[in-house]
Amino acid sequence: MTQNLLVYNTLTRQKELFKPLHAPCVGMYVCGPTVYGDPHLGHARPAITFDVLFRYLRHLGYKVRYVRNITDVGHLEHDADEGDDKIEKKARLEQLEPMEIAQYYTNRYHKAMELLNTLPPSIEPHATGHIIEQEQLVKEILSNGYAYESQGSVYFDIQKYNKDHKYGILSGRNLTDIIDKSRDLAGTDEKKCQADFALWKRATPEHIMRWPSPWGDGFPGWHCECTAMGRKYLGSHFDIHGGGMDLIFPHHECEIAQAVASQGDQMVRYWMHNNMITINGQKMGKSLGNFITLEQFFTGNHPSLDQAYSPMTIRFFILSAHYRGTVDFSNDALKAAQKGYERLIDGISNLDRIQTAKGSQPEVRNFVGELRQRCYDAMNDDLQTPLVISALFEACHLINTLLDHKAKISAEDLKELSDTMNLFTFDILGLKSNRGVGSPEREKSYGRIVDLVLQMRQKAKEAKDWATSDEIRNTLTDAGFVVQDTKDGATWKLNK
């Protein structure tokens, strides 16, 4: 089944048909975390957004090389290239080596991403492991006349670049406005222009993280790492560069300038950006001090939370909105996501209870016949995951109708319904069952055991052995199961 995928390109500000440069291979680079603190909900959104894109591209038959970096040096506190390195500052506060901080929070990030069921990237390069590549990038930009040395640092010459090219094409900003907004920023004495950004920073005597370079001991500017590592692993031209909208300026704008200044043209064909998570309309982030860590969501240990929310509730919450739309945090929204997620998983679990007929009713046959393409159409329209979920909810309504014997479905149509729901729920949206017993194979075996216990309870009820029936039900309840008796037999699920 051929699918035409449209993606929104931030650079052109329109949806475009996705055509890889070297089909069937696809190169995708996504900006990863700066590892100086626990991952929060703002980190979850890009990870889940581009995980779904990764899954869908692979489902369409593409061979995807997905690169997501770890920033473990060079990300300073202020965009004016001033302040402490975020990781080094944390290391001083906790009296640890910077790499201890980076490793600890990288491990924490990986654990959270695993709980959210995001697939690991193909390559996860660290900025500190690619100092040589970043130095080479700086040399190329210097050689081409778009950078200058100043007191042991190297800065990108934005005004010189802007004469030959155009700085601001991604964000839509013009250089005059950028310079005007930069005038009040500190630390510009070394620069020709306040808006020039650092390619290489001289390390002060107290600076721990430093490397030798032709310009003296120092460390790379924050923007260099993604340009250097993207080119190393995906080539001088690749398909997709992703990240949050907060990275459009200055980070991704500077990446474009670096690429053009070093090699003469852009590296990236499609720039894709997810929108922000907000709290009361304000961006959630460490710099604003209003973030909630993922661990706090999972445990409920935060004053703003009414309860704990499972990783799959968080994933469902994020996928319930289009990736380019804002998502405003609230307990009510998360509780609604929890109910929606449970409704979907329960619907899929109930597929095994449906009794088939010799043929499907016309409206059932039509719905099942169109469901798969409806989901594809939604995904092909710039990853409209809310529309996929809406279609799957309609399928859940049909399942309830079939369970109530108010409609009929053939075995063939039931298989198609089951295959479609499992494909888009688990393989593409990346959700997992709420029974939480491990792999699909283990879950299936686990379910058979519980079903066997319920069959024993049913036999006890038929023999009017109410004591045994009640004991089985109470034991299952104590173990965390919700048992519901229906006219077609008992159903169960874990009470999460």
mmCIF file of N, CA and C in Angstrom, residues 231-317:
data_model
loop_
_atom_site.group_PDB
_atom_site.id
_atom_site.type_symbol
_atom_site.label_atom_id
_atom_site.label_comp_id
_atom_site.label_asym_id
_atom_site.label_seq_id
_atom_site.Cartn_x
_atom_site.Cartn_y
_atom_site.Cartn_z
ATOM 1 N N ARG A 231 26.699 16.087 10.240
ATOM 2 C CA ARG A 231 27.455 15.875 9.004
ATOM 3 C C ARG A 231 28.273 14.588 9.073
ATOM 4 N N LYS A 232 28.830 14.300 10.254
ATOM 5 C CA LYS A 232 29.659 13.098 10.389
ATOM 6 C C LYS A 232 28.855 11.820 10.147
ATOM 7 N N TYR A 233 27.660 11.771 10.711
ATOM 8 C CA TYR A 233 26.905 10.510 10.669
ATOM 9 C C TYR A 233 25.840 10.440 9.582
ATOM 10 N N LEU A 234 25.446 11.605 9.038
ATOM 11 C CA LEU A 234 24.387 11.603 8.030
ATOM 12 C C LEU A 234 24.831 12.192 6.704
ATOM 13 N N GLY A 235 26.042 12.745 6.661
ATOM 14 C CA GLY A 235 26.555 13.303 5.422
ATOM 15 C C GLY A 235 26.312 14.803 5.328
ATOM 16 N N SER A 236 26.859 15.412 4.289
ATOM 17 C CA SER A 236 26.760 16.859 4.134
ATOM 18 C C SER A 236 25.361 17.316 3.736
ATOM 19 N N HIS A 237 24.511 16.381 3.346
ATOM 20 C CA HIS A 237 23.109 16.685 3.062
ATOM 21 C C HIS A 237 22.267 15.522 3.585
ATOM 22 N N PHE A 238 21.268 15.823 4.389
ATOM 23 C CA PHE A 238 20.390 14.758 4.890
ATOM 24 C C PHE A 238 18.954 15.253 4.980
ATOM 25 N N ASP A 239 18.049 14.356 5.344
ATOM 26 C CA ASP A 239 16.626 14.603 5.133
ATOM 27 C C ASP A 239 15.949 15.458 6.201
ATOM 28 N N ILE A 240 16.044 15.045 7.452
ATOM 29 C CA ILE A 240 15.223 15.657 8.507
ATOM 30 C C ILE A 240 16.097 16.114 9.671
ATOM 31 N N HIS A 241 15.823 17.306 10.153
ATOM 32 C CA HIS A 241 16.396 17.779 11.411
ATOM 33 C C HIS A 241 15.230 18.195 12.295
ATOM 34 N N GLY A 242 15.136 17.602 13.484
ATOM 35 C CA GLY A 242 14.011 17.861 14.363
ATOM 36 C C GLY A 242 14.422 18.417 15.709
ATOM 37 N N GLY A 243 13.434 18.921 16.415
ATOM 38 C CA GLY A 243 13.644 19.446 17.759
ATOM 39 C C GLY A 243 12.452 20.274 18.183
ATOM 40 N N GLY A 244 12.518 20.850 19.382
ATOM 41 C CA GLY A 244 11.452 21.709 19.871
ATOM 42 C C GLY A 244 11.485 23.077 19.204
ATOM 43 N N MET A 245 10.326 23.745 19.192
ATOM 44 C CA MET A 245 10.245 25.075 18.579
ATOM 45 C C MET A 245 11.139 26.092 19.266
ATOM 46 N N ASP A 246 11.469 25.852 20.527
ATOM 47 C CA ASP A 246 12.343 26.782 21.239
ATOM 48 C C ASP A 246 13.769 26.754 20.697
ATOM 49 N N LEU A 247 14.080 25.761 19.850
ATOM 50 C CA LEU A 247 15.419 25.661 19.264
ATOM 51 C C LEU A 247 15.527 26.335 17.898
ATOM 52 N N ILE A 248 14.393 26.778 17.345
ATOM 53 C CA ILE A 248 14.442 27.415 16.028
ATOM 54 C C ILE A 248 15.416 28.582 16.036
ATOM 55 N N PHE A 249 15.306 29.423 17.074
ATOM 56 C CA PHE A 249 16.258 30.515 17.260
ATOM 57 C C PHE A 249 16.719 30.532 18.706
ATOM 58 N N PRO A 250 18.030 30.564 18.946
ATOM 59 C CA PRO A 250 19.083 30.732 17.935
ATOM 60 C C PRO A 250 19.695 29.427 17.418
ATOM 61 N N HIS A 251 19.428 28.303 18.077
ATOM 62 C CA HIS A 251 20.234 27.107 17.823
ATOM 63 C C HIS A 251 20.174 26.650 16.366
ATOM 64 N N HIS A 252 18.978 26.411 15.857
ATOM 65 C CA HIS A 252 18.885 25.880 14.495
ATOM 66 C C HIS A 252 19.199 26.940 13.453
ATOM 67 N N GLU A 253 18.879 28.187 13.757
ATOM 68 C CA GLU A 253 19.268 29.267 12.850
ATOM 69 C C GLU A 253 20.783 29.317 12.697
ATOM 70 N N CYS A 254 21.476 29.148 13.819
ATOM 71 C CA CYS A 254 22.941 29.159 13.786
ATOM 72 C C CYS A 254 23.485 27.911 13.095
ATOM 73 N N GLU A 255 22.811 26.790 13.239
ATOM 74 C CA GLU A 255 23.234 25.579 12.538
ATOM 75 C C GLU A 255 23.205 25.782 11.018
ATOM 76 N N ILE A 256 22.136 26.405 10.540
ATOM 77 C CA ILE A 256 22.037 26.671 9.102
ATOM 78 C C ILE A 256 23.194 27.564 8.653
ATOM 79 N N ALA A 257 23.459 28.621 9.406
ATOM 80 C CA ALA A 257 24.537 29.548 9.048
ATOM 81 C C ALA A 257 25.886 28.841 9.035
ATOM 82 N N GLN A 258 26.125 27.985 10.015
ATOM 83 C CA GLN A 258 27.393 27.245 10.086
ATOM 84 C C GLN A 258 27.562 26.336 8.877
ATOM 85 N N ALA A 259 26.481 25.649 8.507
ATOM 86 C CA ALA A 259 26.556 24.731 7.374
ATOM 87 C C ALA A 259 26.856 25.487 6.084
ATOM 88 N N VAL A 260 26.133 26.560 5.841
ATOM 89 C CA VAL A 260 26.333 27.332 4.623
ATOM 90 C C VAL A 260 27.731 27.961 4.605
ATOM 91 N N ALA A 261 28.162 28.477 5.760
ATOM 92 C CA ALA A 261 29.475 29.122 5.840
ATOM 93 C C ALA A 261 30.616 28.142 5.658
ATOM 94 N N SER A 262 30.403 26.884 6.014
ATOM 95 C CA SER A 262 31.484 25.891 5.927
ATOM 96 C C SER A 262 31.494 25.139 4.614
ATOM 97 N N GLN A 263 30.313 24.824 4.071
ATOM 98 C CA GLN A 263 30.284 23.990 2.863
ATOM 99 C C GLN A 263 29.564 24.634 1.690
ATOM 100 N N GLY A 264 28.998 25.818 1.883
ATOM 101 C CA GLY A 264 28.416 26.544 0.766
ATOM 102 C C GLY A 264 26.922 26.398 0.603
ATOM 103 N N ASP A 265 26.328 25.411 1.261
ATOM 104 C CA ASP A 265 24.881 25.246 1.158
ATOM 105 C C ASP A 265 24.345 24.573 2.419
ATOM 106 N N GLN A 266 23.019 24.479 2.485
ATOM 107 C CA GLN A 266 22.368 23.873 3.639
ATOM 108 C C GLN A 266 22.580 22.373 3.663
ATOM 109 N N MET A 267 22.553 21.834 4.871
ATOM 110 C CA MET A 267 22.658 20.392 5.041
ATOM 111 C C MET A 267 21.293 19.718 5.048
ATOM 112 N N VAL A 268 20.275 20.417 5.540
ATOM 113 C CA VAL A 268 18.990 19.788 5.892
ATOM 114 C C VAL A 268 17.902 20.133 4.884
ATOM 115 N N ARG A 269 17.107 19.128 4.523
ATOM 116 C CA ARG A 269 16.009 19.350 3.576
ATOM 117 C C ARG A 269 14.711 19.714 4.287
ATOM 118 N N TYR A 270 14.370 18.994 5.357
ATOM 119 C CA TYR A 270 13.126 19.248 6.086
ATOM 120 C C TYR A 270 13.455 19.566 7.549
ATOM 121 N N TRP A 271 13.074 20.771 7.975
ATOM 122 C CA TRP A 271 13.201 21.139 9.383
ATOM 123 C C TRP A 271 11.842 20.943 10.053
ATOM 124 N N MET A 272 11.797 20.100 11.081
ATOM 125 C CA MET A 272 10.536 19.800 11.762
ATOM 126 C C MET A 272 10.657 20.147 13.240
ATOM 127 N N HIS A 273 9.619 20.789 13.777
ATOM 128 C CA HIS A 273 9.656 21.244 15.170
ATOM 129 C C HIS A 273 8.339 20.950 15.889
ATOM 130 N N ASN A 274 8.453 20.381 17.066
ATOM 131 C CA ASN A 274 7.275 20.205 17.916
ATOM 132 C C ASN A 274 7.065 21.446 18.770
ATOM 133 N N ASN A 275 5.817 21.695 19.129
ATOM 134 C CA ASN A 275 5.499 22.837 19.983
ATOM 135 C C ASN A 275 5.779 22.502 21.443
ATOM 136 N N MET A 276 5.532 23.485 22.307
ATOM 137 C CA MET A 276 5.925 23.383 23.707
ATOM 138 C C MET A 276 4.827 22.787 24.592
ATOM 139 N N ILE A 277 5.234 22.268 25.736
ATOM 140 C CA ILE A 277 4.325 21.969 26.831
ATOM 141 C C ILE A 277 4.224 23.232 27.676
ATOM 142 N N THR A 278 3.012 23.626 28.017
ATOM 143 C CA THR A 278 2.838 24.836 28.817
ATOM 144 C C THR A 278 2.110 24.536 30.120
ATOM 145 N N ILE A 279 2.304 25.411 31.095
ATOM 146 C CA ILE A 279 1.549 25.399 32.348
ATOM 147 C C ILE A 279 0.929 26.780 32.491
ATOM 148 N N ASN A 280 -0.411 26.800 32.451
ATOM 149 C CA ASN A 280 -1.119 28.086 32.488
ATOM 150 C C ASN A 280 -0.623 29.032 31.400
ATOM 151 N N GLY A 281 -0.349 28.469 30.237
ATOM 152 C CA GLY A 281 0.054 29.271 29.094
ATOM 153 C C GLY A 281 1.524 29.630 29.037
ATOM 154 N N GLN A 282 2.304 29.251 30.051
ATOM 155 C CA GLN A 282 3.731 29.566 30.078
ATOM 156 C C GLN A 282 4.536 28.309 29.794
ATOM 157 N N LYS A 283 5.584 28.442 28.971
ATOM 158 C CA LYS A 283 6.413 27.300 28.619
ATOM 159 C C LYS A 283 6.955 26.602 29.863
ATOM 160 N N MET A 284 6.908 25.278 29.843
ATOM 161 C CA MET A 284 7.491 24.492 30.922
ATOM 162 C C MET A 284 8.977 24.304 30.642
ATOM 163 N N GLY A 285 9.823 24.649 31.597
ATOM 164 C CA GLY A 285 11.253 24.462 31.392
ATOM 165 C C GLY A 285 12.053 24.740 32.649
ATOM 166 N N LYS A 286 13.279 24.214 32.650
ATOM 167 C CA LYS A 286 14.157 24.391 33.805
ATOM 168 C C LYS A 286 14.450 25.858 34.080
ATOM 169 N N SER A 287 14.661 26.629 33.005
ATOM 170 C CA SER A 287 15.048 28.031 33.184
ATOM 171 C C SER A 287 13.943 28.837 33.854
ATOM 172 N N LEU A 288 12.696 28.378 33.720
ATOM 173 C CA LEU A 288 11.576 29.094 34.326
ATOM 174 C C LEU A 288 11.207 28.530 35.692
ATOM 175 N N GLY A 289 11.790 27.394 36.045
ATOM 176 C CA GLY A 289 11.545 26.813 37.360
ATOM 177 C C GLY A 289 10.143 26.268 37.545
ATOM 178 N N ASN A 290 9.421 26.014 36.451
ATOM 179 C CA ASN A 290 8.039 25.534 36.580
ATOM 180 C C ASN A 290 7.845 24.127 36.030
ATOM 181 N N PHE A 291 8.945 23.410 35.918
ATOM 182 C CA PHE A 291 8.862 22.085 35.304
ATOM 183 C C PHE A 291 8.523 21.007 36.332
ATOM 184 N N ILE A 292 7.967 19.924 35.835
ATOM 185 C CA ILE A 292 7.703 18.727 36.642
ATOM 186 C C ILE A 292 8.463 17.589 35.981
ATOM 187 N N THR A 293 9.304 16.908 36.737
ATOM 188 C CA THR A 293 10.104 15.842 36.144
ATOM 189 C C THR A 293 9.219 14.644 35.799
ATOM 190 N N LEU A 294 9.704 13.833 34.881
ATOM 191 C CA LEU A 294 8.948 12.636 34.508
ATOM 192 C C LEU A 294 8.809 11.684 35.691
ATOM 193 N N GLU A 295 9.856 11.563 36.491
ATOM 194 C CA GLU A 295 9.770 10.699 37.667
ATOM 195 C C GLU A 295 8.674 11.184 38.619
ATOM 196 N N GLN A 296 8.533 12.492 38.761
ATOM 197 C CA GLN A 296 7.473 13.027 39.615
ATOM 198 C C GLN A 296 6.095 12.695 39.055
ATOM 199 N N PHE A 297 5.949 12.740 37.743
ATOM 200 C CA PHE A 297 4.682 12.317 37.144
ATOM 201 C C PHE A 297 4.408 10.847 37.437
ATOM 202 N N PHE A 298 5.439 10.021 37.302
ATOM 203 C CA PHE A 298 5.251 8.583 37.470
ATOM 204 C C PHE A 298 4.962 8.199 38.926
ATOM 205 N N THR A 299 5.461 9.003 39.865
ATOM 206 C CA THR A 299 5.254 8.702 41.290
ATOM 207 C C THR A 299 4.152 9.552 41.929
ATOM 208 N N GLY A 300 3.781 10.650 41.284
ATOM 209 C CA GLY A 300 2.801 11.563 41.864
ATOM 210 C C GLY A 300 3.380 12.484 42.920
ATOM 211 N N ASN A 301 4.712 12.466 43.043
ATOM 212 C CA ASN A 301 5.375 13.218 44.112
ATOM 213 C C ASN A 301 5.692 14.649 43.681
ATOM 214 N N HIS A 302 4.649 15.467 43.565
ATOM 215 C CA HIS A 302 4.811 16.892 43.246
ATOM 216 C C HIS A 302 3.534 17.601 43.691
ATOM 217 N N PRO A 303 3.647 18.768 44.308
ATOM 218 C CA PRO A 303 2.456 19.445 44.827
ATOM 219 C C PRO A 303 1.417 19.796 43.777
ATOM 220 N N SER A 304 1.819 19.895 42.510
ATOM 221 C CA SER A 304 0.869 20.240 41.457
ATOM 222 C C SER A 304 0.088 19.029 40.938
ATOM 223 N N LEU A 305 0.473 17.837 41.370
ATOM 224 C CA LEU A 305 -0.149 16.614 40.861
ATOM 225 C C LEU A 305 -1.167 16.051 41.845
ATOM 226 N N ASP A 306 -2.342 15.690 41.334
ATOM 227 C CA ASP A 306 -3.377 15.064 42.168
ATOM 228 C C ASP A 306 -3.089 13.595 42.415
ATOM 229 N N GLN A 307 -2.329 12.973 41.509
ATOM 230 C CA GLN A 307 -2.077 11.534 41.575
ATOM 231 C C GLN A 307 -0.864 11.213 40.714
ATOM 232 N N ALA A 308 -0.468 9.952 40.731
ATOM 233 C CA ALA A 308 0.582 9.491 39.829
ATOM 234 C C ALA A 308 -0.022 9.193 38.461
ATOM 235 N N TYR A 309 0.775 9.399 37.417
ATOM 236 C CA TYR A 309 0.342 9.118 36.051
ATOM 237 C C TYR A 309 1.364 8.191 35.400
ATOM 238 N N SER A 310 0.872 7.118 34.808
ATOM 239 C CA SER A 310 1.763 6.118 34.229
ATOM 240 C C SER A 310 2.465 6.677 32.994
ATOM 241 N N PRO A 311 3.608 6.087 32.616
ATOM 242 C CA PRO A 311 4.289 6.532 31.396
ATOM 243 C C PRO A 311 3.401 6.487 30.160
ATOM 244 N N MET A 312 2.529 5.480 30.068
ATOM 245 C CA MET A 312 1.668 5.397 28.894
ATOM 246 C C MET A 312 0.575 6.459 28.910
ATOM 247 N N THR A 313 0.147 6.887 30.099
ATOM 248 C CA THR A 313 -0.785 8.012 30.176
ATOM 249 C C THR A 313 -0.113 9.277 29.658
ATOM 250 N N ILE A 314 1.154 9.482 30.040
ATOM 251 C CA ILE A 314 1.902 10.645 29.560
ATOM 252 C C ILE A 314 2.055 10.584 28.038
ATOM 253 N N ARG A 315 2.395 9.419 27.522
ATOM 254 C CA ARG A 315 2.566 9.276 26.068
ATOM 255 C C ARG A 315 1.243 9.550 25.351
ATOM 256 N N PHE A 316 0.165 8.995 25.858
ATOM 257 C CA PHE A 316 -1.150 9.195 25.243
ATOM 258 C C PHE A 316 -1.533 10.668 25.301
ATOM 259 N N PHE A 317 -1.262 11.319 26.426
ATOM 260 C CA PHE A 317 -1.543 12.743 26.605
ATOM 261 C C PHE A 317 -0.840 13.568 25.527
#
